[in-house]
Coordinates of C-alpha atoms and ligand atoms in Angstrom, one line a residue:
M1 CA -1.9 14.4 -12.3
F2 CA 0.1 14.1 -9.1
I3 CA -1.8 12.3 -6.3
K4 CA -1.4 14.8 -3.8
E5 CA -3.8 16.6 -5.9
K6 CA -6.7 14.7 -5.5
F7 CA -6.2 14.8 -1.6
Q8 CA -6.2 18.4 -1.8
K9 CA -9.6 18.3 -3.4
K10 CA -11.2 15.6 -2.3
D11 CA -12.5 14.5 0.9
K12 CA -11.6 11.1 0.6
V13 CA -9.2 9.8 -1.4
I14 CA -10.3 6.0 -2.2
S15 CA -7.8 3.7 -4.1
F16 CA -7.1 0.0 -4.7
E17 CA -3.7 -2.1 -4.7
I18 CA -3.3 -4.8 -7.0
F19 CA -0.3 -7.0 -8.0
P20 CA 1.3 -8.5 -11.0
P21 CA 0.9 -12.0 -12.1
N22 CA 2.5 -14.6 -10.1
R23 CA 2.0 -18.4 -9.6
S24 CA -1.7 -17.5 -8.7
I25 CA -2.8 -15.1 -11.5
T26 CA -2.1 -15.2 -15.0
L27 CA -1.7 -11.9 -17.2
K28 CA -4.8 -12.5 -19.0
Q29 CA -6.8 -13.0 -15.3
L30 CA -5.3 -9.8 -13.9
L31 CA -6.1 -7.6 -17.0
D32 CA -9.8 -9.1 -16.4
V33 CA -9.3 -8.3 -12.9
I34 CA -8.7 -4.6 -13.8
D35 CA -11.3 -4.4 -16.4
E36 CA -13.7 -5.2 -13.3
L37 CA -11.9 -3.0 -11.0
S38 CA -12.2 0.4 -13.5
I39 CA -16.0 0.0 -13.0
F40 CA -15.5 1.7 -9.6
R41 CA -13.4 4.5 -11.0
P42 CA -11.3 4.5 -7.7
D43 CA -8.8 7.9 -7.7
F44 CA -5.9 5.5 -8.3
I45 CA -4.6 1.7 -8.3
S46 CA -1.3 1.3 -7.3
V47 CA 0.6 -2.1 -8.5
T48 CA 2.7 -3.7 -6.1
Y49 CA 6.6 -4.6 -7.0
G50 CA 8.0 -8.1 -6.6
A51 CA 9.9 -8.7 -3.1
S52 CA 13.6 -7.9 -4.2
G53 CA 13.1 -6.6 -7.3
N54 CA 12.0 -10.6 -8.7
S55 CA 10.6 -11.7 -12.0
S56 CA 6.8 -10.2 -11.0
S57 CA 8.2 -6.6 -10.9
N58 CA 9.3 -6.6 -14.4
Y59 CA 5.5 -6.3 -15.0
T60 CA 5.1 -3.6 -12.4
I61 CA 5.2 -0.2 -14.5
D62 CA 3.9 -1.9 -17.7
I63 CA 0.4 -2.9 -15.6
A64 CA 0.3 0.7 -14.1
E65 CA 0.7 2.2 -18.0
Y66 CA -1.8 0.0 -19.2
I67 CA -4.3 1.0 -16.3
K68 CA -3.5 4.6 -16.7
E69 CA -3.3 4.6 -20.7
K70 CA -6.8 2.5 -21.2
Y71 CA -8.8 3.4 -17.9
T72 CA -7.7 6.9 -17.6
I73 CA -7.4 6.0 -13.9
E74 CA -4.2 7.3 -12.4
A75 CA -1.5 4.5 -11.7
M76 CA 0.9 4.5 -9.4
P77 CA 4.0 1.8 -9.3
H78 CA 5.4 0.4 -6.2
L79 CA 9.4 0.7 -6.2
T80 CA 11.9 -1.0 -3.5
C81 CA 15.6 -0.2 -3.5
I82 CA 17.0 -2.6 -1.4
T83 CA 18.6 -4.4 -4.1
S84 CA 18.4 -2.0 -6.9
E85 CA 21.8 -0.3 -8.5
K86 CA 21.3 3.4 -9.4
S87 CA 21.6 2.4 -12.9
K88 CA 18.3 0.5 -12.4
I89 CA 16.5 3.3 -10.5
D90 CA 17.4 5.7 -13.2
D91 CA 15.9 3.4 -16.1
I92 CA 12.9 2.9 -14.0
M93 CA 12.5 6.6 -13.4
D94 CA 13.3 7.2 -17.5
Q95 CA 10.4 4.5 -17.8
L96 CA 7.8 6.4 -15.8
L97 CA 8.6 10.0 -17.4
K98 CA 8.0 8.2 -20.8
K99 CA 4.8 6.3 -19.8
D100 CA 3.6 9.8 -18.1
L101 CA 3.3 7.9 -14.8
K102 CA 3.6 10.8 -12.5
N103 CA 3.5 8.9 -8.8
V104 CA 5.5 6.4 -7.5
L105 CA 5.3 4.6 -3.9
A106 CA 8.7 4.4 -2.6
L107 CA 10.0 2.0 -0.6
R108 CA 13.1 0.2 1.0
G109 CA 11.8 -3.5 0.7
D110 CA 12.3 -6.3 2.9
L111 CA 15.5 -7.6 3.2
P112 CA 16.3 -10.9 1.1
K113 CA 16.7 -13.6 3.9
D114 CA 20.0 -14.7 4.5
T115 CA 21.4 -13.3 1.4
L116 CA 21.8 -9.6 2.5
K117 CA 22.1 -7.8 6.0
L118 CA 21.4 -4.1 5.7
S119 CA 25.0 -3.2 6.4
D120 CA 26.0 -4.9 3.1
S121 CA 24.1 -2.9 1.0
A122 CA 26.6 -1.0 -1.3
N123 CA 23.9 0.6 -3.7
G124 CA 23.8 3.8 -1.6
F125 CA 20.3 2.7 -0.7
K126 CA 19.8 1.8 2.8
Y127 CA 16.3 3.1 3.4
A128 CA 13.2 4.2 1.8
S129 CA 14.6 8.2 2.3
D130 CA 17.4 7.2 0.5
L131 CA 15.6 6.7 -2.4
I132 CA 13.3 9.2 -1.7
E133 CA 16.0 11.8 -1.9
Y134 CA 17.5 10.3 -5.1
I135 CA 14.5 10.4 -6.7
N136 CA 13.9 13.8 -5.6
E137 CA 17.3 15.1 -6.7
N138 CA 17.3 13.8 -10.2
N139 CA 13.5 13.8 -11.2
K140 CA 11.1 17.1 -9.9
S141 CA 8.1 15.9 -12.0
I142 CA 7.4 12.7 -9.9
G143 CA 5.1 12.3 -7.0
I144 CA 6.1 10.5 -4.2
A145 CA 4.4 8.2 -1.8
A146 CA 5.8 5.9 1.0
A147 CA 4.8 3.4 3.7
C148 CA 4.1 3.8 7.4
Y149 CA 3.2 1.5 10.1
P150 CA 0.6 2.5 12.6
E151 CA 1.7 -0.4 14.9
G152 CA 5.6 0.3 14.5
H153 CA 7.6 -1.3 11.7
V154 CA 8.6 -4.9 12.6
E155 CA 12.4 -4.1 12.6
S156 CA 12.0 -0.9 14.9
A157 CA 12.8 -1.0 18.7
S158 CA 9.6 1.1 19.4
L159 CA 6.9 3.1 17.6
E160 CA 8.5 6.5 18.6
E161 CA 11.9 5.0 17.0
D162 CA 9.9 4.4 13.9
I163 CA 8.1 7.8 13.7
E164 CA 11.4 9.4 14.3
N165 CA 12.5 7.7 10.9
L166 CA 9.1 8.1 9.4
K167 CA 9.7 11.9 10.0
T168 CA 13.3 11.9 8.4
K169 CA 11.8 10.2 5.3
V170 CA 8.8 12.6 5.0
Q171 CA 11.3 15.5 5.0
K172 CA 13.5 13.9 2.3
G173 CA 9.8 15.0 0.2
V174 CA 6.8 12.7 0.1
D175 CA 3.4 13.8 -0.8
F176 CA 1.1 10.9 1.1
L177 CA 1.7 8.0 3.1
I178 CA 0.0 4.7 2.8
T179 CA -0.4 2.8 6.2
Q180 CA 0.4 -1.0 6.5
M181 CA -3.0 -2.9 7.4
F182 CA -4.2 -2.7 11.3
F183 CA -7.4 -4.0 12.4
D184 CA -7.8 -2.1 15.5
N185 CA -8.5 1.3 15.1
D186 CA -7.2 2.7 18.5
K187 CA -3.6 1.7 17.2
F188 CA -4.3 4.5 14.2
Y189 CA -5.4 7.0 16.6
N190 CA -2.4 6.8 18.7
F191 CA -0.3 6.7 15.8
K192 CA -2.2 9.7 14.6
E193 CA -1.3 11.7 17.6
K194 CA 2.3 10.6 17.7
T195 CA 2.7 11.8 14.2
E196 CA 1.0 15.2 14.7
S197 CA 2.7 15.9 17.4
K198 CA 6.1 15.4 15.3
N199 CA 4.7 17.9 12.9
I200 CA 4.2 15.1 10.2
N201 CA 1.5 16.5 8.1
V202 CA 1.5 14.9 4.9
P203 CA -2.0 12.9 4.3
I204 CA -2.2 9.5 5.5
T205 CA -4.6 7.0 3.4
I206 CA -5.4 3.9 5.1
G207 CA -4.6 0.5 4.3
I208 CA -7.7 -1.6 4.7
M209 CA -7.2 -5.3 4.5
P210 CA -10.6 -7.4 4.4
V211 CA -10.1 -10.5 5.7
T212 CA -11.6 -12.6 3.7
N213 CA -9.2 -15.8 3.6
A214 CA -8.5 -17.3 7.0
K215 CA -5.4 -19.0 6.1
Q216 CA -4.3 -16.1 3.7
I217 CA -4.8 -13.6 6.5
K218 CA -3.2 -15.4 9.3
K219 CA 0.2 -15.8 7.3
I220 CA 0.1 -12.1 6.5
V221 CA -0.4 -11.2 10.1
S222 CA 2.4 -13.4 11.4
L223 CA 4.7 -11.4 8.8
S224 CA 3.6 -7.7 9.1
G225 CA 3.1 -8.3 13.2
A226 CA -0.4 -6.4 13.1
S227 CA -2.6 -7.4 16.1
V228 CA -5.5 -8.9 15.9
P229 CA -8.3 -8.0 18.3
T230 CA -10.3 -10.5 19.8
K231 CA -13.7 -9.9 18.0
L232 CA -11.5 -10.6 14.4
N233 CA -9.7 -13.6 16.1
N234 CA -12.9 -15.0 17.0
L235 CA -14.4 -14.7 13.2
L236 CA -11.0 -16.1 12.3
N237 CA -11.2 -19.3 14.4
K238 CA -15.0 -19.8 13.3
Y239 CA -15.0 -19.5 9.8
E240 CA -11.2 -21.2 9.1
Y241 CA -13.0 -23.9 7.0
D242 CA -16.3 -21.8 5.9
K243 CA -14.9 -19.9 3.2
A244 CA -18.2 -18.1 1.9
S245 CA -18.8 -17.2 5.8
M246 CA -15.4 -15.9 6.2
F247 CA -16.0 -13.6 3.2
E248 CA -19.3 -12.1 4.1
A249 CA -17.7 -11.5 8.0
G250 CA -14.5 -10.0 6.7
I251 CA -16.1 -7.6 4.6
E252 CA -18.3 -6.4 7.3
Y253 CA -15.7 -6.3 10.0
A254 CA -13.6 -4.2 6.9
C255 CA -17.1 -1.5 6.7
S256 CA -17.1 -1.1 10.4
Q257 CA -13.6 -0.3 10.7
M258 CA -13.7 2.1 8.0
N259 CA -17.3 3.5 9.3
E260 CA -15.6 4.3 12.6
L261 CA -12.6 5.7 10.6
I262 CA -14.6 8.1 8.6
S263 CA -16.4 9.4 12.2
Y264 CA -12.8 10.4 13.2
K265 CA -11.9 11.9 9.8
V266 CA -9.5 10.5 8.0
D267 CA -8.0 11.2 4.3
G268 CA -8.9 8.1 2.4
F269 CA -8.9 4.5 2.1
H270 CA -6.3 2.3 0.2
L271 CA -8.3 -1.1 -0.2
Y272 CA -5.9 -4.0 -0.4
V273 CA -8.4 -6.1 -2.8
M274 CA -5.8 -9.0 -3.4
N275 CA -6.6 -9.0 -7.3
Q276 CA -10.5 -10.2 -6.2
P277 CA -13.3 -7.6 -7.8
E278 CA -15.7 -9.1 -5.5
T279 CA -14.1 -7.7 -2.6
A280 CA -14.4 -4.0 -3.9
R281 CA -17.8 -4.9 -5.0
K282 CA -18.9 -5.9 -1.8
I283 CA -17.1 -3.1 0.4
Y284 CA -18.3 -0.6 -2.5
K285 CA -22.1 -2.0 -1.7
N286 CA -22.1 -2.1 2.3
M287 CA -20.2 1.5 2.1
N288 CA -23.1 3.2 -0.2
W289 CA -20.3 4.4 -2.3
Ligands
LIG301 P1 11.9 2.5 5.5 O1 11.1 3.5 5.3 O2 13.4 2.3 5.0 O3 12.0 1.6 6.9 C1 12.6 0.3 7.5 C2 13.2 0.2 8.9 O4 14.1 1.1 9.0 C3 12.0 0.7 9.9 O5 12.3 0.0 10.9 C4 12.6 2.3 9.6 O6 12.3 2.6 11.1 C5 14.3 2.1 9.6 N1 14.8 3.2 9.6 C6 14.4 3.9 8.2 N2 15.3 4.9 8.4 C7 16.1 4.9 9.3 C8 17.5 5.5 9.4 N3 17.7 6.7 8.9 N4 18.2 5.2 10.6 C9 17.8 3.6 11.5 N5 16.6 3.1 11.2 C10 16.1 3.6 9.9 N6 7.3 -4.6 -0.3 C11 7.7 -5.1 -1.6 O7 8.8 -5.7 -1.8 N7 6.8 -4.6 -2.6 C12 6.1 -4.2 -2.6 O8 5.2 -3.3 -3.6 C13 5.3 -3.5 -1.2 N8 4.4 -2.5 -0.8 C14 4.2 -2.0 0.1 C15 2.9 -1.1 0.2 C16 2.9 -1.0 1.4 C17 1.6 0.3 1.9 C18 3.3 -1.1 2.7 C19 2.8 -0.6 4.2 C20 4.6 -2.1 2.6 C21 5.0 -2.3 1.4 N9 6.1 -3.4 1.1 C22 6.2 -3.8 -0.3 C23 6.6 -4.1 2.1 C24 8.0 -2.7 2.6 O9 9.0 -3.1 1.7 C25 8.5 -3.4 3.9 O10 7.9 -3.3 4.9 C26 10.0 -2.9 4.2 O11 10.5 -3.9 5.1 C27 10.2 -1.8 4.8 O12 9.9 -0.7 3.7 P2 10.0 1.1 3.7 O13 9.8 2.0 2.9 O14 8.9 1.0 4.7 O15 11.3 0.9 4.9

């Protein structure tokens, strides 16, 4: 099923994001995680693609296929293009079709440090919009999602410039958008107003990152450039060395963020559960889902 149909039918689309096996999780452990997450019957589960198509990306499509086949939950692989040749993208599209995976999150990917400048990209994929155009020209039967950044992408000179580029990307044929994490809802309201004024009208599902590990989140925040409101910063400092309290406080923060967003009216939530079923369990309980 195309995920866009879920946005047409449902009040709120709820999804999870997981990542493939790496040094922190084995394949066997990940399969157990998926089993536990499947109990919540999310509308879809997305599976990240290793940065620059590294070795963990080999698992992305197989894991998505496993989720869809074993649990009949729609699964969406992520796909980056900045270091991929067209032949590789063709091969991946063939695999998606064969494995009945109907949706993909089309991304540029981060530029690998020191080894590649954007101008060096000789494969024809400079931006996510190039990948989206390519997929749409060659495969009419794949639904495409893309990323968006309520505080602007780190490489953009301004939010306005990033939204101009987002508009181009959406016009190439995007079904829905997933936001980068943010912790201050006002940033989203401001972004939504600006996208609406530019007639960007596809559904936008909100990426929610429950702050359950202070150390991990400080690193993620420094990379993404997400602003941290004082209230959250105080929690991070207070519970830096108290994992259990940080977990509880982080879930509570994420739920109050979501409750406020629900009253504003949103299309859905994409939970960055970081392969932790306990995070999903607590959120579902607190939200009464
Ligand atoms: P783009 O949309 O191409 O934008 C990148 C930059 O280029 C922006 O600053 C934009 O304003 C600018 N730009 C776009 N088009 C133009 C143009 N025509 N002219 C000039 N400038 C332009 N990374 C992974 O490696 N694996 C993952 O699985 C993964 N999953 C993600 C999931 C989500 C929900 C999000 C939000 C991000 C994810 N990322 C992932 C990170 C993503 O790859 C990086 O943020 C990357 O730097 C940008 O990717 P993009 O697709 O948003 O790029």
